């Protein structure tokens, strides 16, 4: 079956067409600047050159029409419309309602809408993507795959904040966690690579990209994760603070006569390694180059990022009582031997050692721990689109 995977943002739409039998990508692409001047679709049919078309896209309906046109046109299309058997949608927030992927119906749409106040930038855009697909592909089954679902196995003591319990009861304020599709995919794949049953393993997954989160996966189930009610909590990220004292918000508001929206913007867009490096860059490639030249701003940012990751690894080892393997994934985790090296060099307390030669790997599955390491260290490239396609196929075949 050919599965269309859709990841819809407020002004962008990423897509991949995946063959469920071979699990190969047939075509992938992106619609940018939806609803804004200068919109375009960029896509690459497998084995062909990248195609870019500037096209007005006043809304997501038009974007989906252009995606279908790109996939099915006579000149360089890759599929017939009727061959698309199902559509899998990435949905950011499933609240407590969704513990796994589901076939989309009116009740599911209403439930996604009901938790939209927990992800006001993302869920409404995800819903627009679903409705646009339903319009263009009536009758084709659609599946919702939630970023939060994998983390729903966390015990109460891991997901509750030290707030009055009534806030949880009234508003659902708690840790939900994100990047769940990635944590799930990587932890399952790590068990396969290790040749062990997931039920017997205690794993820590480090998803280190522009957004970054860790999860503790015990016996195949998530028992803790670093992102919280929103993706702002936890690790220091490209532009997000991660954990800070909540009083900082009021403090900055008073000092700078700023509004809540101003401070929220600072915490999400102007902080993280970008802010710590005095605006040098949020991109780890730039930061690493500068670090190696001795740039103090880059050294401060990367060292602070690394320290936070190591602290969480220690915490999650304590939470599980032991750790068998630590997995690195996403842009930085998969590609940056430099940052992985800085992190792994601080894991001596676990008896972990790094194989420096193996750690040169980029974007491939590989053990990077030394032969004498008490904890396996491994790189496992994530593949959220494939995980979405697998769930979609399983529910629609
Ligand atoms: P993601 O959000 O998973 O796409 O990851 C984006 C981050 O990965 C950016 O900070 C990139 O700088 C970083 N990244 C990608 N490739 C490399 C690389 N070869 N070395 C260091 N960082 C990289």
CSV table of C-alpha atoms and ligand atoms in Angstrom, one decimal:
chain,number,residue,atom,x,y,z
A,1,UNK,CA,0.0,0.0,0.0
A,2,UNK,CA,1.2,3.6,-0.7
A,3,UNK,CA,1.0,5.7,2.4
A,4,UNK,CA,1.0,9.5,2.3
A,5,UNK,CA,2.6,10.9,5.5
A,6,UNK,CA,1.6,14.5,6.3
A,7,UNK,CA,3.3,16.8,8.9
A,8,UNK,CA,1.3,20.1,8.8
A,9,UNK,CA,2.5,23.3,10.4
A,10,UNK,CA,0.8,26.7,10.5
A,11,UNK,CA,2.5,27.9,7.2
A,12,UNK,CA,4.2,24.7,6.0
A,13,UNK,CA,3.4,21.2,5.1
A,14,UNK,CA,5.9,18.4,4.9
A,15,UNK,CA,5.0,15.2,3.1
A,16,UNK,CA,6.4,11.7,2.2
A,17,UNK,CA,4.9,9.0,0.1
A,18,UNK,CA,6.1,5.6,1.5
A,19,UNK,CA,5.6,2.1,0.1
A,20,UNK,CA,4.5,0.0,3.1
A,21,UNK,CA,5.8,-3.2,1.5
A,22,UNK,CA,9.4,-2.0,0.9
A,23,UNK,CA,9.3,0.8,3.5
A,24,UNK,CA,11.0,2.9,0.8
A,25,UNK,CA,10.3,6.6,0.2
A,26,UNK,CA,8.8,7.2,-3.2
A,27,UNK,CA,8.7,11.0,-3.0
A,28,UNK,CA,9.2,13.6,-0.3
A,29,UNK,CA,8.7,17.3,-0.2
A,30,UNK,CA,7.6,20.5,1.4
A,31,UNK,CA,5.1,23.3,0.9
A,32,UNK,CA,6.4,26.5,2.3
A,33,UNK,CA,4.9,29.9,3.1
A,34,UNK,CA,1.3,28.7,2.9
A,35,UNK,CA,-0.9,31.8,3.2
A,36,UNK,CA,2.0,34.1,2.7
A,37,UNK,CA,3.5,35.7,-0.5
A,38,UNK,CA,6.2,33.7,-2.2
A,39,UNK,CA,4.8,30.2,-1.5
A,40,UNK,CA,6.4,27.2,-3.2
A,41,UNK,CA,6.4,23.5,-3.3
A,42,UNK,CA,9.8,21.7,-3.3
A,43,UNK,CA,9.8,17.9,-3.8
A,44,UNK,CA,12.1,15.0,-4.9
A,45,UNK,CA,10.7,11.9,-6.5
A,46,UNK,CA,13.0,9.0,-5.7
A,47,UNK,CA,15.9,8.8,-8.1
A,48,UNK,CA,15.1,12.2,-9.7
A,49,UNK,CA,16.3,15.7,-9.2
A,50,UNK,CA,14.7,18.1,-6.8
A,51,UNK,CA,11.7,20.0,-8.3
A,52,UNK,CA,10.8,23.5,-7.1
A,53,UNK,CA,7.6,25.2,-8.2
A,54,UNK,CA,6.5,28.7,-7.1
A,55,UNK,CA,2.8,28.6,-6.8
A,56,UNK,CA,0.3,30.7,-4.9
A,57,UNK,CA,-1.0,28.8,-1.8
A,58,UNK,CA,-3.6,30.9,-0.1
A,59,UNK,CA,-4.5,28.0,2.2
A,60,UNK,CA,-3.7,24.4,3.1
A,61,UNK,CA,-6.4,23.0,0.8
A,62,UNK,CA,-4.5,24.4,-2.2
A,63,UNK,CA,-1.2,23.1,-0.7
A,64,UNK,CA,-2.7,19.5,-0.5
A,65,UNK,CA,-4.0,19.9,-4.1
A,66,UNK,CA,-0.5,20.8,-5.2
A,67,UNK,CA,1.0,17.8,-3.3
A,68,UNK,CA,-1.4,15.5,-5.0
A,69,UNK,CA,-0.7,17.1,-8.4
A,70,UNK,CA,3.0,16.7,-7.8
A,71,UNK,CA,2.6,13.0,-6.9
A,72,UNK,CA,0.2,12.1,-9.7
A,73,UNK,CA,1.1,14.4,-12.7
A,74,UNK,CA,1.8,12.7,-16.0
A,75,UNK,CA,5.3,14.2,-16.5
A,76,UNK,CA,7.1,13.3,-13.3
A,77,UNK,CA,4.4,11.9,-11.0
A,78,UNK,CA,5.1,8.7,-9.0
A,79,UNK,CA,1.7,7.3,-8.3
A,80,UNK,CA,-2.0,7.2,-9.4
A,81,UNK,CA,-4.4,9.0,-7.0
A,82,UNK,CA,-6.3,5.7,-6.4
A,83,UNK,CA,-3.1,4.0,-5.3
A,84,UNK,CA,-2.8,6.1,-2.2
A,85,UNK,CA,-4.3,3.7,0.3
A,86,UNK,CA,-4.1,5.8,3.4
A,87,UNK,CA,-2.8,9.0,4.9
A,88,UNK,CA,-0.9,9.3,8.2
A,89,UNK,CA,-1.0,12.6,10.0
A,90,UNK,CA,1.5,13.7,12.6
A,91,UNK,CA,-0.5,15.3,15.5
A,92,UNK,CA,1.5,17.2,18.1
A,93,UNK,CA,-0.8,16.9,21.1
A,94,UNK,CA,-3.1,14.1,22.0
A,95,UNK,CA,-3.5,15.0,25.7
A,96,UNK,CA,-4.3,12.0,27.9
A,97,UNK,CA,-7.0,10.8,25.5
A,98,UNK,CA,-4.7,9.2,23.0
A,99,UNK,CA,-2.2,6.5,24.1
A,100,UNK,CA,-1.7,5.2,20.6
A,101,UNK,CA,-2.4,6.0,16.9
A,102,UNK,CA,-6.0,5.9,15.8
A,103,UNK,CA,-8.1,6.0,12.6
A,104,UNK,CA,-9.5,9.5,12.2
A,105,UNK,CA,-13.3,9.9,12.5
A,106,UNK,CA,-15.5,12.8,13.7
A,107,UNK,CA,-15.0,11.8,17.4
A,108,UNK,CA,-11.2,11.8,17.0
A,109,UNK,CA,-11.3,15.2,15.2
A,110,UNK,CA,-13.4,16.6,18.1
A,111,UNK,CA,-10.9,15.2,20.7
A,112,UNK,CA,-7.9,16.7,18.9
A,113,UNK,CA,-9.8,20.0,18.9
A,114,UNK,CA,-10.6,19.7,22.6
A,115,UNK,CA,-6.8,19.5,23.5
A,116,UNK,CA,-5.9,22.4,21.2
A,117,UNK,CA,-5.4,24.8,24.0
A,118,UNK,CA,-2.4,22.6,25.1
A,119,UNK,CA,-0.7,23.1,21.7
A,120,UNK,CA,-2.3,26.3,20.3
A,121,UNK,CA,0.3,26.7,17.5
A,122,UNK,CA,0.3,23.1,16.4
A,123,UNK,CA,-3.0,21.2,16.8
A,124,UNK,CA,-5.1,23.7,14.8
A,125,UNK,CA,-2.6,23.4,12.0
A,126,UNK,CA,-2.7,19.6,12.2
A,127,UNK,CA,-6.5,19.7,12.0
A,128,UNK,CA,-6.4,22.0,9.0
A,129,UNK,CA,-4.1,19.4,7.3
A,130,UNK,CA,-6.5,16.6,8.0
A,131,UNK,CA,-9.5,18.4,6.7
A,132,UNK,CA,-7.7,19.5,3.6
A,133,UNK,CA,-6.8,15.9,2.9
A,134,UNK,CA,-10.3,14.7,3.5
A,135,UNK,CA,-11.6,17.3,1.0
A,136,UNK,CA,-9.1,16.3,-1.7
A,137,UNK,CA,-9.1,12.5,-1.0
A,138,UNK,CA,-12.6,11.7,0.2
A,139,UNK,CA,-13.0,8.1,1.4
A,140,UNK,CA,-9.3,7.5,1.9
A,141,UNK,CA,-8.7,6.3,5.5
A,142,UNK,CA,-6.6,8.7,7.6
A,143,UNK,CA,-4.7,8.0,10.8
A,144,UNK,CA,-3.6,10.3,13.6
A,145,UNK,CA,-0.2,9.6,15.1
A,146,UNK,CA,0.5,11.6,18.2
A,147,UNK,CA,3.8,13.1,19.5
A,148,UNK,CA,2.6,12.6,23.0
A,149,UNK,CA,1.3,9.1,22.8
A,150,UNK,CA,4.5,7.1,23.6
A,151,UNK,CA,4.9,9.0,26.8
A,152,UNK,CA,1.5,8.2,28.2
A,153,UNK,CA,2.9,5.2,30.1
A,154,UNK,CA,4.8,7.5,32.5
A,155,UNK,CA,3.8,6.9,36.1
A,156,UNK,CA,1.9,9.6,37.9
A,157,UNK,CA,4.9,10.6,40.1
A,158,UNK,CA,6.9,11.3,36.9
A,159,UNK,CA,4.2,13.3,35.0
A,160,UNK,CA,2.8,15.4,37.9
A,161,UNK,CA,4.3,18.8,38.7
A,162,UNK,CA,4.5,20.1,42.3
A,163,UNK,CA,1.5,22.3,41.7
A,164,UNK,CA,-1.8,22.1,43.5
A,165,UNK,CA,-3.5,19.0,42.3
A,166,UNK,CA,-6.6,20.9,41.3
A,167,UNK,CA,-4.7,22.4,38.3
A,168,UNK,CA,-4.1,19.0,37.0
A,169,UNK,CA,-7.8,18.0,37.6
A,170,UNK,CA,-9.2,21.3,36.1
A,171,UNK,CA,-6.8,22.0,33.2
A,172,UNK,CA,-4.7,18.8,32.7
A,173,UNK,CA,-1.5,20.7,33.7
A,174,UNK,CA,1.1,17.9,33.8
A,175,UNK,CA,4.1,16.6,31.9
A,176,UNK,CA,3.1,15.2,28.5
A,177,UNK,CA,6.4,15.0,26.6
A,178,UNK,CA,6.9,15.3,22.8
A,179,UNK,CA,9.0,13.7,20.0
A,180,UNK,CA,7.2,10.5,21.1
A,181,UNK,CA,7.2,8.9,17.6
A,182,UNK,CA,11.0,9.4,17.5
A,183,UNK,CA,11.6,8.0,21.1
A,184,UNK,CA,9.4,5.0,20.3
A,185,UNK,CA,11.1,4.3,16.9
A,186,UNK,CA,14.6,4.7,18.3
A,187,UNK,CA,14.0,2.6,21.4
A,188,UNK,CA,12.5,-0.2,19.4
A,189,UNK,CA,15.2,-0.1,16.8
A,190,UNK,CA,17.9,-0.1,19.6
A,191,UNK,CA,16.4,-3.3,21.1
A,192,UNK,CA,16.7,-4.9,17.6
A,193,UNK,CA,20.3,-3.7,17.1
A,194,UNK,CA,21.2,-5.0,20.6
A,195,UNK,CA,19.5,-8.3,19.8
A,196,UNK,CA,17.4,-8.2,23.0
A,197,UNK,CA,13.8,-8.2,23.9
A,198,UNK,CA,12.7,-4.6,24.7
A,199,UNK,CA,11.1,-5.9,27.8
A,200,UNK,CA,14.6,-6.7,29.3
A,201,UNK,CA,16.2,-3.3,28.5
A,202,UNK,CA,16.6,0.0,30.2
A,203,UNK,CA,17.4,2.6,27.6
A,204,UNK,CA,17.9,6.4,27.5
A,205,UNK,CA,17.1,8.0,24.2
A,206,UNK,CA,18.7,11.4,23.5
A,207,UNK,CA,16.8,13.1,20.7
A,208,UNK,CA,19.2,16.0,20.1
A,209,UNK,CA,18.1,18.3,17.3
A,210,UNK,CA,17.0,21.9,17.1
A,211,UNK,CA,14.3,20.8,19.6
A,212,UNK,CA,15.8,18.3,22.1
A,213,UNK,CA,14.5,15.8,24.6
A,214,UNK,CA,15.5,12.8,26.5
A,215,UNK,CA,13.4,9.8,27.5
A,216,UNK,CA,13.9,6.9,29.9
A,217,UNK,CA,12.5,3.7,28.4
A,218,UNK,CA,12.2,0.8,30.8
A,219,UNK,CA,11.0,-2.5,29.4
A,220,UNK,CA,9.8,-0.8,26.1
A,221,UNK,CA,7.7,1.8,28.0
A,222,UNK,CA,8.5,5.4,28.5
A,223,UNK,CA,8.8,6.1,32.3
A,224,UNK,CA,10.0,9.7,32.1
A,225,UNK,CA,10.8,12.4,29.5
A,226,UNK,CA,12.3,15.8,29.6
A,227,UNK,CA,9.7,17.9,27.7
A,228,UNK,CA,6.6,18.9,29.7
A,229,UNK,CA,3.2,20.5,29.3
A,230,UNK,CA,4.9,22.1,26.2
A,231,UNK,CA,8.1,21.5,24.3
A,232,UNK,CA,9.8,24.3,26.3
A,233,UNK,CA,10.9,22.2,29.3
A,234,UNK,CA,13.9,20.1,29.8
A,235,UNK,CA,17.2,20.3,27.8
A,236,UNK,CA,18.7,23.5,26.5
A,237,UNK,CA,17.7,23.6,22.8
A,238,UNK,CA,18.5,25.6,19.6
A,239,UNK,CA,16.5,28.6,20.7
A,240,UNK,CA,14.5,27.3,23.8
A,241,UNK,CA,15.6,27.7,27.4
A,242,UNK,CA,14.6,24.2,28.7
A,243,UNK,CA,14.3,24.2,32.5
A,244,UNK,CA,14.4,27.5,34.2
A,245,UNK,CA,13.0,28.9,37.5
A,246,UNK,CA,9.5,30.0,36.6
A,247,UNK,CA,10.1,33.2,38.6
A,248,UNK,CA,12.4,34.3,35.8
A,249,UNK,CA,9.3,35.2,33.8
A,250,UNK,CA,8.0,37.8,36.3
A,251,UNK,CA,11.5,39.0,36.9
A,252,UNK,CA,12.1,39.8,33.2
A,253,UNK,CA,8.6,41.3,32.9
A,254,UNK,CA,9.3,43.8,35.6
A,255,UNK,CA,12.9,44.6,34.6
A,256,UNK,CA,12.1,45.1,30.9
A,257,UNK,CA,8.5,46.2,31.2
A,258,UNK,CA,7.6,43.2,29.0
A,259,UNK,CA,4.4,41.4,28.4
A,260,UNK,CA,3.8,37.6,29.0
A,261,UNK,CA,3.8,37.2,25.2
A,262,UNK,CA,7.2,39.1,25.0
A,263,UNK,CA,8.8,36.8,27.6
A,264,UNK,CA,7.2,33.7,26.1
A,265,UNK,CA,8.9,34.7,22.8
A,266,UNK,CA,12.2,35.3,24.5
A,267,UNK,CA,12.1,31.8,26.2
A,268,UNK,CA,11.1,30.0,23.0
A,269,UNK,CA,12.9,31.9,20.2
A,270,UNK,CA,15.8,33.9,21.6
A,271,UNK,CA,17.3,31.5,24.3
A,272,UNK,CA,18.9,28.1,24.2
A,273,UNK,CA,22.3,27.9,22.5
A,274,UNK,CA,21.4,30.9,20.4
A,275,UNK,CA,21.0,33.1,23.4
A,276,UNK,CA,23.8,31.5,25.4
A,277,UNK,CA,26.2,32.1,22.5
A,278,UNK,CA,25.3,35.8,22.4
A,279,UNK,CA,23.4,35.3,19.2
A,280,UNK,CA,26.3,33.5,17.4
A,281,UNK,CA,24.0,30.7,16.1
A,282,UNK,CA,21.4,28.1,17.0
A,283,UNK,CA,23.0,25.7,14.5
A,284,UNK,CA,25.4,23.2,16.1
A,285,UNK,CA,27.6,23.2,13.0
A,286,UNK,CA,28.4,26.9,13.4
A,287,UNK,CA,28.8,26.5,17.2
A,288,UNK,CA,31.3,23.6,16.8
A,289,UNK,CA,33.4,25.4,14.2
A,290,UNK,CA,33.6,28.4,16.6
A,291,UNK,CA,34.2,26.1,19.6
A,292,UNK,CA,37.2,24.6,17.9
A,293,UNK,CA,38.6,28.0,17.2
A,294,UNK,CA,38.3,28.8,21.0
A,295,UNK,CA,35.3,31.2,20.7
A,296,UNK,CA,34.1,31.9,24.2
A,297,UNK,CA,30.5,32.3,23.2
A,298,UNK,CA,30.3,29.0,21.4
A,299,UNK,CA,32.2,27.2,24.3
A,300,UNK,CA,29.7,28.6,26.9
A,301,UNK,CA,26.7,27.6,24.8
A,302,UNK,CA,27.8,24.0,23.9
A,303,UNK,CA,29.3,23.3,27.4
A,304,UNK,CA,26.0,24.4,29.1
A,305,UNK,CA,24.0,22.2,26.6
A,306,UNK,CA,26.2,19.2,27.2
A,307,UNK,CA,26.1,19.6,31.0
A,308,UNK,CA,22.3,19.6,31.0
A,309,UNK,CA,22.2,16.4,28.8
A,310,UNK,CA,24.6,14.6,31.2
A,311,UNK,CA,22.6,15.7,34.2
A,312,UNK,CA,19.4,14.2,32.7
A,313,UNK,CA,21.2,11.0,31.8
A,314,UNK,CA,22.2,10.7,35.5
A,315,UNK,CA,18.6,11.5,36.6
A,316,UNK,CA,17.1,8.9,34.3
A,317,UNK,CA,19.7,6.2,35.3
A,318,UNK,CA,18.6,6.9,38.9
A,319,UNK,CA,14.9,6.7,37.8
A,320,UNK,CA,15.3,3.3,36.2
A,321,UNK,CA,18.0,2.0,38.7
A,322,UNK,CA,20.3,1.1,35.8
A,323,UNK,CA,20.9,1.9,32.1
A,324,UNK,CA,21.9,-0.7,29.5
A,325,UNK,CA,22.2,1.6,26.5
A,326,UNK,CA,22.2,5.3,25.6
A,327,UNK,CA,21.0,6.1,22.1
A,328,UNK,CA,21.8,9.3,20.2
A,329,UNK,CA,19.4,10.5,17.5
A,330,UNK,CA,18.1,13.6,15.5
A,331,UNK,CA,20.3,16.3,13.8
A,332,UNK,CA,23.0,16.7,16.4
A,333,UNK,CA,22.7,13.2,17.9
A,334,UNK,CA,23.1,11.5,14.6
A,335,UNK,CA,25.6,13.7,13.0
A,336,UNK,CA,27.8,15.4,15.5
A,337,UNK,CA,30.6,13.2,16.8
A,338,UNK,CA,32.0,16.3,18.4
A,339,UNK,CA,28.9,17.0,20.7
A,340,UNK,CA,28.4,13.2,21.3
A,341,UNK,CA,32.1,13.0,22.4
A,342,UNK,CA,31.7,15.9,24.8
A,343,UNK,CA,28.6,14.2,26.4
A,344,UNK,CA,30.1,10.7,26.5
A,345,UNK,CA,33.4,11.9,28.0
A,346,UNK,CA,31.3,12.9,31.0
A,347,UNK,CA,29.7,9.5,31.4
A,348,UNK,CA,32.6,7.8,33.3
A,349,UNK,CA,30.3,7.7,36.4
A,350,UNK,CA,28.3,5.0,34.5
A,351,UNK,CA,31.5,3.1,33.4
A,352,UNK,CA,30.8,4.2,29.9
A,353,UNK,CA,33.7,4.6,27.4
A,354,UNK,CA,33.7,5.9,23.9
A,355,UNK,CA,35.3,4.4,20.8
A,356,UNK,CA,36.6,7.6,19.3
A,357,UNK,CA,37.0,6.1,15.8
A,358,UNK,CA,33.5,4.7,15.7
A,359,UNK,CA,32.2,8.0,17.0
A,360,UNK,CA,33.1,9.7,13.7
A,361,UNK,CA,30.0,8.1,12.3
A,362,UNK,CA,27.3,10.4,10.7
A,363,UNK,CA,23.7,9.5,10.1
A,364,UNK,CA,24.1,5.7,10.4
A,365,UNK,CA,23.3,3.0,13.0
A,366,UNK,CA,26.5,2.3,14.9
A,367,UNK,CA,27.8,1.3,18.3
A,368,UNK,CA,30.1,4.0,19.5
A,369,UNK,CA,31.0,2.6,22.9
A,370,UNK,CA,34.4,1.1,23.7
A,371,UNK,CA,34.8,-2.7,24.1
A,372,UNK,CA,35.2,-2.2,27.8
A,373,UNK,CA,32.2,0.1,28.2
A,374,UNK,CA,29.7,-1.0,30.9
A,375,UNK,CA,26.9,0.9,29.0
A,376,UNK,CA,26.3,0.5,25.3
A,377,UNK,CA,26.4,3.8,23.4
A,378,UNK,CA,24.8,3.9,20.0
A,379,UNK,CA,23.8,6.1,17.2
A,380,UNK,CA,20.3,5.3,15.8
A,381,UNK,CA,19.0,7.7,13.1
A,382,UNK,CA,15.4,8.5,13.8
A,383,UNK,CA,12.7,8.0,11.1
A,384,UNK,CA,9.4,9.6,12.3
A,385,UNK,CA,7.8,9.4,8.8
A,386,UNK,CA,8.4,5.7,8.6
A,387,UNK,CA,7.0,5.2,12.1
A,388,UNK,CA,3.9,7.1,11.1
A,389,UNK,CA,3.6,5.1,7.9
A,390,UNK,CA,3.9,1.8,9.8
A,391,UNK,CA,1.2,2.8,12.3
A,392,UNK,CA,-1.0,4.0,9.4
A,393,UNK,CA,-0.6,0.7,7.5
A,394,UNK,CA,-1.2,-1.4,10.6
A,395,UNK,CA,-4.5,0.4,11.2
A,396,UNK,CA,-5.6,0.5,7.5
A,397,UNK,CA,-4.4,-2.7,5.8
B,1,LIG,P1,16.9,18.5,13.7
B,1,LIG,O1,16.0,19.5,14.4
B,1,LIG,O2,16.8,17.1,14.2
B,1,LIG,O3,16.7,18.6,12.2
B,1,LIG,O4,18.4,18.9,14.0
B,1,LIG,C1,18.9,20.2,13.6
B,1,LIG,C2,20.3,20.4,14.3
B,1,LIG,O5,21.2,19.4,13.9
B,1,LIG,C3,20.9,21.8,13.9
B,1,LIG,O6,21.4,22.4,15.1
B,1,LIG,C4,22.1,21.3,13.1
B,1,LIG,O7,23.1,22.2,13.2
B,1,LIG,C5,22.4,20.0,13.6
B,1,LIG,N1,23.3,19.2,12.7
B,1,LIG,C6,22.9,18.7,11.5
B,1,LIG,N2,24.0,18.1,10.9
B,1,LIG,C7,25.0,18.3,11.7
B,1,LIG,C8,26.4,18.0,11.7
B,1,LIG,N3,27.0,17.3,10.7
B,1,LIG,N4,27.2,18.4,12.7
B,1,LIG,C9,26.7,19.1,13.8
B,1,LIG,N5,25.4,19.4,13.9
B,1,LIG,C10,24.6,19.0,12.9
